[in-house]
Coordinates of C-alpha atoms and ligand atoms in Angstrom, one line a residue:
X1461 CA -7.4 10.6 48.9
X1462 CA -5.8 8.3 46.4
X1463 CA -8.1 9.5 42.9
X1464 CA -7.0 13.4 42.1
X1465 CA -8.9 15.0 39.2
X1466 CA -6.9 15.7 36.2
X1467 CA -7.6 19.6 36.9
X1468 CA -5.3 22.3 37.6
X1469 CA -5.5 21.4 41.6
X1470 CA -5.1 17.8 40.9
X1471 CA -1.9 18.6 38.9
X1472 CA -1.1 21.6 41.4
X1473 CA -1.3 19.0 44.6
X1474 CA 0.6 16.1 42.6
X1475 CA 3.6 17.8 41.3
X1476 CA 3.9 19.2 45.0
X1477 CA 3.7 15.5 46.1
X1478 CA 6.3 14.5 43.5
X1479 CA 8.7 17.6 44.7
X1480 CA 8.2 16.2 48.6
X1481 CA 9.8 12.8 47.4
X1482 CA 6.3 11.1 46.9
X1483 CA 5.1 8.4 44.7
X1484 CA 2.0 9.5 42.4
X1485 CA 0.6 7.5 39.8
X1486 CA -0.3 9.8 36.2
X1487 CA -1.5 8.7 32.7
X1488 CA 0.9 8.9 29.8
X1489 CA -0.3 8.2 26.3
X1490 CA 1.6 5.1 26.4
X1491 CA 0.7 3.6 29.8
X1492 CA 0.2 4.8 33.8
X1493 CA 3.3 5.6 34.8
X1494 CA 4.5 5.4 38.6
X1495 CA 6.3 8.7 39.3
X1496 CA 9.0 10.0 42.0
X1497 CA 11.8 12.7 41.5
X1498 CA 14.2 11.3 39.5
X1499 CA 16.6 13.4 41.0
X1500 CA 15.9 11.7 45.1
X1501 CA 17.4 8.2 45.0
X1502 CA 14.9 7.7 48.3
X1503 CA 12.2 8.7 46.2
X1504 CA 13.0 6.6 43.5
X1505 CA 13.6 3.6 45.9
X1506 CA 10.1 3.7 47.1
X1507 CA 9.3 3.2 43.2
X1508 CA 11.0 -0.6 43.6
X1509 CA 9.3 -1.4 46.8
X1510 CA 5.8 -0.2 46.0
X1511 CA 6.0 -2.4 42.8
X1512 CA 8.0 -5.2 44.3
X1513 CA 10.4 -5.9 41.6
X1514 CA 12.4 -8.8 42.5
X1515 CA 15.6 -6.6 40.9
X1516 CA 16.7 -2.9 39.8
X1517 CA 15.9 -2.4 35.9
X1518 CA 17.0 1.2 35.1
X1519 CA 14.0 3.6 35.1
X1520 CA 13.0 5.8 32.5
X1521 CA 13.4 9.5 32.7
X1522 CA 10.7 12.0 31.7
X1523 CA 10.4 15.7 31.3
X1524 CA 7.8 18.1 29.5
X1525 CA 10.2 19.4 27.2
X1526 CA 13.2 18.1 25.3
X1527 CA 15.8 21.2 26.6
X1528 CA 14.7 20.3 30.2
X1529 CA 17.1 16.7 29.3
X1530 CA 20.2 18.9 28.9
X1531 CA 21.9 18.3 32.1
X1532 CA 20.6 14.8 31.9
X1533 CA 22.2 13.0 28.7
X1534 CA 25.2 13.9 26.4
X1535 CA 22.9 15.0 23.1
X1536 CA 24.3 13.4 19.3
X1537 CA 22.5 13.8 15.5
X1538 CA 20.7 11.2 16.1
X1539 CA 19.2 11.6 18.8
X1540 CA 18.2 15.2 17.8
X1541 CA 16.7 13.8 14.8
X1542 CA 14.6 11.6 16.8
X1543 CA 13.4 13.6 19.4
X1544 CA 12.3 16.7 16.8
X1545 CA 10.2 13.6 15.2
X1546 CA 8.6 12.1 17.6
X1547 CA 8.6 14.0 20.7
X1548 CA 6.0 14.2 22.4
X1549 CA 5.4 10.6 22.0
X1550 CA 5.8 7.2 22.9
X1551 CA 9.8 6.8 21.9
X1552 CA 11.9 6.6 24.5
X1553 CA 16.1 7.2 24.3
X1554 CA 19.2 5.6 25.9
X1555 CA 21.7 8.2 25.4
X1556 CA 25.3 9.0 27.6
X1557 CA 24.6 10.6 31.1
X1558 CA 25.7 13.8 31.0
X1559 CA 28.8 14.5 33.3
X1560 CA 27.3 16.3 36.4
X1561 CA 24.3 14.2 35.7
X1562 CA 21.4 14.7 38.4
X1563 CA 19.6 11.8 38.1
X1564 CA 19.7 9.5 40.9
X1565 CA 21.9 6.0 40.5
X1566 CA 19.3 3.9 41.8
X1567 CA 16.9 5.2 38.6
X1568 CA 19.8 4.4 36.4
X1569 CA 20.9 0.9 38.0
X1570 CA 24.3 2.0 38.5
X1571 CA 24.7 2.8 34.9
X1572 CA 26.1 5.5 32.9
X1573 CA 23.6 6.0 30.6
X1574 CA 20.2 7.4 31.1
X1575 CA 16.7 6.3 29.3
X1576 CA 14.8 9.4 28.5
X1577 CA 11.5 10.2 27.5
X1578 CA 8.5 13.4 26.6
X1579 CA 5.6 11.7 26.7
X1580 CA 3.0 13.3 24.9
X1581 CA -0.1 12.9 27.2
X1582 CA -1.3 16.4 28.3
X1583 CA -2.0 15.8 31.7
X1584 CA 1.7 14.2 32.0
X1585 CA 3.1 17.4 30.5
X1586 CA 1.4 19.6 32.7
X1587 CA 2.0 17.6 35.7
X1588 CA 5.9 17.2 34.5
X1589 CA 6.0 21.3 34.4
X1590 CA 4.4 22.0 37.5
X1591 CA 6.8 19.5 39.1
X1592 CA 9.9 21.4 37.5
X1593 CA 12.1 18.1 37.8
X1594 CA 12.6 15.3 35.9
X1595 CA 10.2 12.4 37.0
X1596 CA 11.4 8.6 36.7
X1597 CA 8.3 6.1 36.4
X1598 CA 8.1 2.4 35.5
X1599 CA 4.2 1.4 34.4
X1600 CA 2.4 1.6 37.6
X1601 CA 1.6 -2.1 38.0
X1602 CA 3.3 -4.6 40.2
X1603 CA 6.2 -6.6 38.9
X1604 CA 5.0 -9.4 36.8
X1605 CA 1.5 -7.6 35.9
X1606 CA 0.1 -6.1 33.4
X1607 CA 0.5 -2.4 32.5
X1608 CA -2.5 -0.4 33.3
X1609 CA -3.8 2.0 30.8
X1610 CA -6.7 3.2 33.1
X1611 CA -6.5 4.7 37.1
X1612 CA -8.6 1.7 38.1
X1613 CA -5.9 -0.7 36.7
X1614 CA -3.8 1.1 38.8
X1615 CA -5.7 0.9 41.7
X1616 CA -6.3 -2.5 41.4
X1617 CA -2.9 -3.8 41.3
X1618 CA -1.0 -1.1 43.8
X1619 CA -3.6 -0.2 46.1
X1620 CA -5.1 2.7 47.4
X1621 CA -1.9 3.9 49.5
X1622 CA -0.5 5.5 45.8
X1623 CA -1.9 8.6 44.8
X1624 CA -3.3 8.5 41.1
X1625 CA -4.4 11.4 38.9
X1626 CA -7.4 10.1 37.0
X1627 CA -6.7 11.0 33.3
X1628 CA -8.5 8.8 31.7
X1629 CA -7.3 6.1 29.4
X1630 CA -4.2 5.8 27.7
X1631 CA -4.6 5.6 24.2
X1632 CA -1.6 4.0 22.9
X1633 CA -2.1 1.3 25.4
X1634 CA 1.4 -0.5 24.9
X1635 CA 4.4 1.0 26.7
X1636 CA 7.0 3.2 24.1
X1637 CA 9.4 1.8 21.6
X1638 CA 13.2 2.1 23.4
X1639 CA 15.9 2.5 21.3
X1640 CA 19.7 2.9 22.3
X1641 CA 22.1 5.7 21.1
X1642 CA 24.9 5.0 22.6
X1643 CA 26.7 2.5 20.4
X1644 CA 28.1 3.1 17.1
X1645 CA 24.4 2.2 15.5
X1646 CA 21.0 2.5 17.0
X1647 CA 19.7 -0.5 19.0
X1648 CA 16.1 -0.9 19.5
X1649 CA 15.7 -2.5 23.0
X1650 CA 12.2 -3.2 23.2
X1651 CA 9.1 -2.5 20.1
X1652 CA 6.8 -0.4 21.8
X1653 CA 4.4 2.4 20.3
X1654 CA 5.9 3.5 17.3
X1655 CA 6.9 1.4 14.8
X1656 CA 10.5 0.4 14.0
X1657 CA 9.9 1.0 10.5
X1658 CA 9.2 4.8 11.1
X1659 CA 12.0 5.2 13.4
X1660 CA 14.1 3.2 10.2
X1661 CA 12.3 5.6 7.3
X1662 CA 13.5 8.5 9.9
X1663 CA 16.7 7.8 10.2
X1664 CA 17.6 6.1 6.6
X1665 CA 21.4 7.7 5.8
X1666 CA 22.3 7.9 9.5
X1667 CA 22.9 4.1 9.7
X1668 CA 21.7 2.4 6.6
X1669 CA 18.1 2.2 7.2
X1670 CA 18.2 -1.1 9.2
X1671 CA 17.6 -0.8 13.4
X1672 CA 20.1 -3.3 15.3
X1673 CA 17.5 -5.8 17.3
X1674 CA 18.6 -6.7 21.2
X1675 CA 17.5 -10.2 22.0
X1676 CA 15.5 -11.0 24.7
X1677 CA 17.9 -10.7 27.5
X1678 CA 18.1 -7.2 26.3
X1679 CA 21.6 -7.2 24.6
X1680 CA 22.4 -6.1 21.0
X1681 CA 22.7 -8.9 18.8
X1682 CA 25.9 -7.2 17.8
X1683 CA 27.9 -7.8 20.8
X1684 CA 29.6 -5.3 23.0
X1685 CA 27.4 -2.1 23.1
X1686 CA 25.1 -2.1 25.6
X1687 CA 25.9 -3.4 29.5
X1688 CA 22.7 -3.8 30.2
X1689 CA 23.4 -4.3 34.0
X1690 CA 25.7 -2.4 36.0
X1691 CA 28.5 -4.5 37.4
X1692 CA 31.6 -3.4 39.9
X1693 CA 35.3 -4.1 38.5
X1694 CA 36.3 -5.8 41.7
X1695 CA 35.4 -9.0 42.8
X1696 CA 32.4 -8.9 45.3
X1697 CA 31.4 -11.8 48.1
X1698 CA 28.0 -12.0 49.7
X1699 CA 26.8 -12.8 53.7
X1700 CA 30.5 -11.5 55.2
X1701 CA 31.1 -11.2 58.9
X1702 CA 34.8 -10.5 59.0
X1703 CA 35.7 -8.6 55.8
X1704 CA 39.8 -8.7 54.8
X1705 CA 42.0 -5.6 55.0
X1706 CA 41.5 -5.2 51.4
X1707 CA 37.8 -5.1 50.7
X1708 CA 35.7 -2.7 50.9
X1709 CA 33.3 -3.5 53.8
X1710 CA 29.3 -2.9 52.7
X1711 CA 27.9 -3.3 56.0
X1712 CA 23.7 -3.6 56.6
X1713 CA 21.9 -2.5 59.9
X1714 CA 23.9 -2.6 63.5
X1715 CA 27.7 -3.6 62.5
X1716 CA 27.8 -5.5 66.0
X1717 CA 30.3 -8.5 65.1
X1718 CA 30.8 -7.2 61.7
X1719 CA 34.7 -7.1 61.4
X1720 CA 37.3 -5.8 59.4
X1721 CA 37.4 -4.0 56.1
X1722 CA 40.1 -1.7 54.6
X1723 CA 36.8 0.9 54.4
X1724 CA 33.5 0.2 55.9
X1725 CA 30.7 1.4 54.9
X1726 CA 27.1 1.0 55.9
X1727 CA 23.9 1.0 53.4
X1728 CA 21.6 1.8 56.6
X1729 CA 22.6 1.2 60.3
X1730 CA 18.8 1.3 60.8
X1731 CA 17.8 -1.9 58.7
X1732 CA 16.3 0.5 56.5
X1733 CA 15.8 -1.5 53.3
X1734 CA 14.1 1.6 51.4
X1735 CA 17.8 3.4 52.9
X1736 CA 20.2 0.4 51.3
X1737 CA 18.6 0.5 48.0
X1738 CA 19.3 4.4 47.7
X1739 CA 23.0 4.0 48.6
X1740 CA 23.4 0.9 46.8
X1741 CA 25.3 2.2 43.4
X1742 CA 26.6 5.1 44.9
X1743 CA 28.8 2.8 47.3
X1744 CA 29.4 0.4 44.9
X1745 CA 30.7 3.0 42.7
X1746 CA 32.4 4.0 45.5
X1747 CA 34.1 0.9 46.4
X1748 CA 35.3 0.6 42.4
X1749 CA 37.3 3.6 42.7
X1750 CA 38.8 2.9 45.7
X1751 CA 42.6 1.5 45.6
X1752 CA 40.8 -2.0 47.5
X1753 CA 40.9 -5.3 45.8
X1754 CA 37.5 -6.6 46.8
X1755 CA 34.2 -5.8 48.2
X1756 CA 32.6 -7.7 50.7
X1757 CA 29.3 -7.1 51.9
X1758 CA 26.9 -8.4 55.5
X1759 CA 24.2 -10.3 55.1
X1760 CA 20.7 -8.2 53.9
X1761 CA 17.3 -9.6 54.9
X1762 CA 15.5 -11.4 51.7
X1763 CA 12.5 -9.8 52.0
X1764 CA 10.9 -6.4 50.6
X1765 CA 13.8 -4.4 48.6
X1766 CA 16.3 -6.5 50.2
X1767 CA 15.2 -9.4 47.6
X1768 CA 16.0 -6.7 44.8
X1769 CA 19.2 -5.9 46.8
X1770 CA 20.5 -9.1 47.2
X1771 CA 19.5 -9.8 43.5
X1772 CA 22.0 -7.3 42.4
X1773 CA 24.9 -8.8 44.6
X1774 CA 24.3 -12.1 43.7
X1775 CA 24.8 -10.6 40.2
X1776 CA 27.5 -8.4 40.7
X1777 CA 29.1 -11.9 42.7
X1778 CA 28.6 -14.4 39.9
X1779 CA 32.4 -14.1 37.9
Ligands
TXA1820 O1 5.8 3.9 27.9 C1 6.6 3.8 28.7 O2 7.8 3.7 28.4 C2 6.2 3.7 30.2 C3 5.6 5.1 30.6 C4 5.2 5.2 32.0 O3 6.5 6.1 30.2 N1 7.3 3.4 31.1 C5 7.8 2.1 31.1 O4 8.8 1.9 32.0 O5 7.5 1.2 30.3 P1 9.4 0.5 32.5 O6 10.2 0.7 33.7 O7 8.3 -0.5 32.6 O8 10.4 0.0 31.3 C6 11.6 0.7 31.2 C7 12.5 -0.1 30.3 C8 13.1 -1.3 30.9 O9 13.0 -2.4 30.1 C9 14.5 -0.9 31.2 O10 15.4 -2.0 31.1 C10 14.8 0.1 30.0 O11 13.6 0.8 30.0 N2 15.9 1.0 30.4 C11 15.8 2.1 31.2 N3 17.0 2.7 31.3 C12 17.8 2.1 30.5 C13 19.2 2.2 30.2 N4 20.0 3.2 30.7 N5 19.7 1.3 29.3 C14 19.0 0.4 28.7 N6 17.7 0.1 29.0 C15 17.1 1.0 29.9
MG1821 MG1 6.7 -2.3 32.8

């Protein structure tokens, strides 16, 4: 069950799996990826808990084909220059979202950009065109391991519950280079497989041949581009029973003894952790645009997502 051949039924029964809001695990030149529909915020949720990330990093995008990206991101020079370069390939884009933009918050972290990529791997392509939607995937290893460039790498770290198509090894073997377009200059965000130099010699005259580096906690050295995290405008508190008439009330499982709230609203009155995560950013997006002052939020389990969940609150809590 969990090996498919990197044949036409392979890719024919994966991109169906992808479509039904499934994980699958493909090769990309760069690294295994860990794929769900971009588009399914459940899907995409089941990304986090299969690889038990102790927070939400935004996810990168991929498609077979650089028009397939134009609902996706707001398109400028540079990153048309760019993508006729080196796509397919192992460069990957943070551009604008694009205003009616169908990827899922939970792939994005909330945030109003999206990180987009054509990978060049042929079995990725063809598995990314039979799906016919765009396909968010981390590197297919648990949090804290080591990318896997070959099916048994993946195996080995995830298990034998994710499907994998066995397409040999990746031949880049380190994940792509990321660079940021949505600042005034281009940021690069993380080295990867093509050099910065090339991206520099490519874009010499757009920004005076030097790439901007982000430091290690992922922010441009000069300051003021990038949010790299996605936090709500109002003030948020964590573990609430009895919420105040002016906060929006982000409730979690049965809301027995739960009180107050100028708008309540409930992640999952299941306990469904794999629910919460999906409706995370929307309802905190939601709560930012409401006229309330605050958000106050129940208490969420620390285990599974809900460590990833509670991560992000803590965040979104610390002034
Ligand atoms: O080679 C690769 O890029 C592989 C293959 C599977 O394509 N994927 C990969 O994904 O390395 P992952 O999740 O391990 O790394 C994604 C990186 C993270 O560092 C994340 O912070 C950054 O991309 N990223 C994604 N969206 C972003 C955004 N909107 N703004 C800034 N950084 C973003
Ligand atoms: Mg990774």
């Amino acid at each position: 069950m969990t090996m498919m051949a990197a044949d036409e039924a392979g890719i024919a029964r994966a991109a169906a799996m992808l479509r039904a809001g499934e994980l699958v695990a493909f090769p990309t030149e760069t690294v295994y990826g860990l794929g769900a529909d971009a588009t399914d915020d459940r899907a995409v949720a089941k990304i986090f808990e299969a690889k038990a990330r102790p927070g939400f990093n935004p996810l990168i995008v991929h498609a077979d084909a650089a028009e397939k990206l134009d609902p996706v991101i707001v398109w400028n020079d540079s990153a048309r220059l760019l993508a006729r370069h080196f796509w397919p390939g192992p460069l990957t884009l943070v551009l604008p979202a694009a205003e009616r933009c169908p990827i899922s918050l939970l792939a994005r972290a909330g945030l109003p950009t999206v990180a987009v990529r054509i990978p060049a791997h042929p079995v990725a392509r063809a598995l990314l065109a039979a799906a016919g939607i765009p396909v968010a995937a981390p590197s297919a290893n648990p949090s804290g391991g080591l990318s896997p460039t070959t099916p048994l790498h993946v195996r080995a770290g995830l298990g034998d519950r994710i499907p994998i198509i066995a397409g040999g090894k990746s031949q880049v073997g380190i994940e792509s280079t990321i660079i940021d377009l949505t600042g005034a200059n281009p940021v690069l965000l993380r080295p990867g497989g093509i050099g910065a130099e090339q991206i520099e010699q490519c874009m010499v005259g757009k920004m005076g041949g030097k790439l901007a580096q982000a430091d290690a906690a992922g922010m441009p050295k000069a300051p003021g581009q990038l949010a790299s995290h996605y936090a709500p405008r109002l003030p948020l508190r964590m573990n609430v029973s009895a919420a105040r008439d002016d906060e929006v009330f982000i409730l979690f499982g049965p809301e027995l003894g739960l009180r107050g709230g100028g708008l309540r609203k409930n992640l999952s009155r299941d306990g469904d952790l794999r629910e919460a995560a999906a409706n995370l950013f929307a309802f905190l997006h939601e709560a930012d645009a409401s006229a309330l002052s605050g958000i106050a939020v129940s208490a969420i389990p620390e285990i599974g997502l809900g460590m990833a969940i509670n991560d992000r609150l803590r965040r979104a809590a610390a002034p």
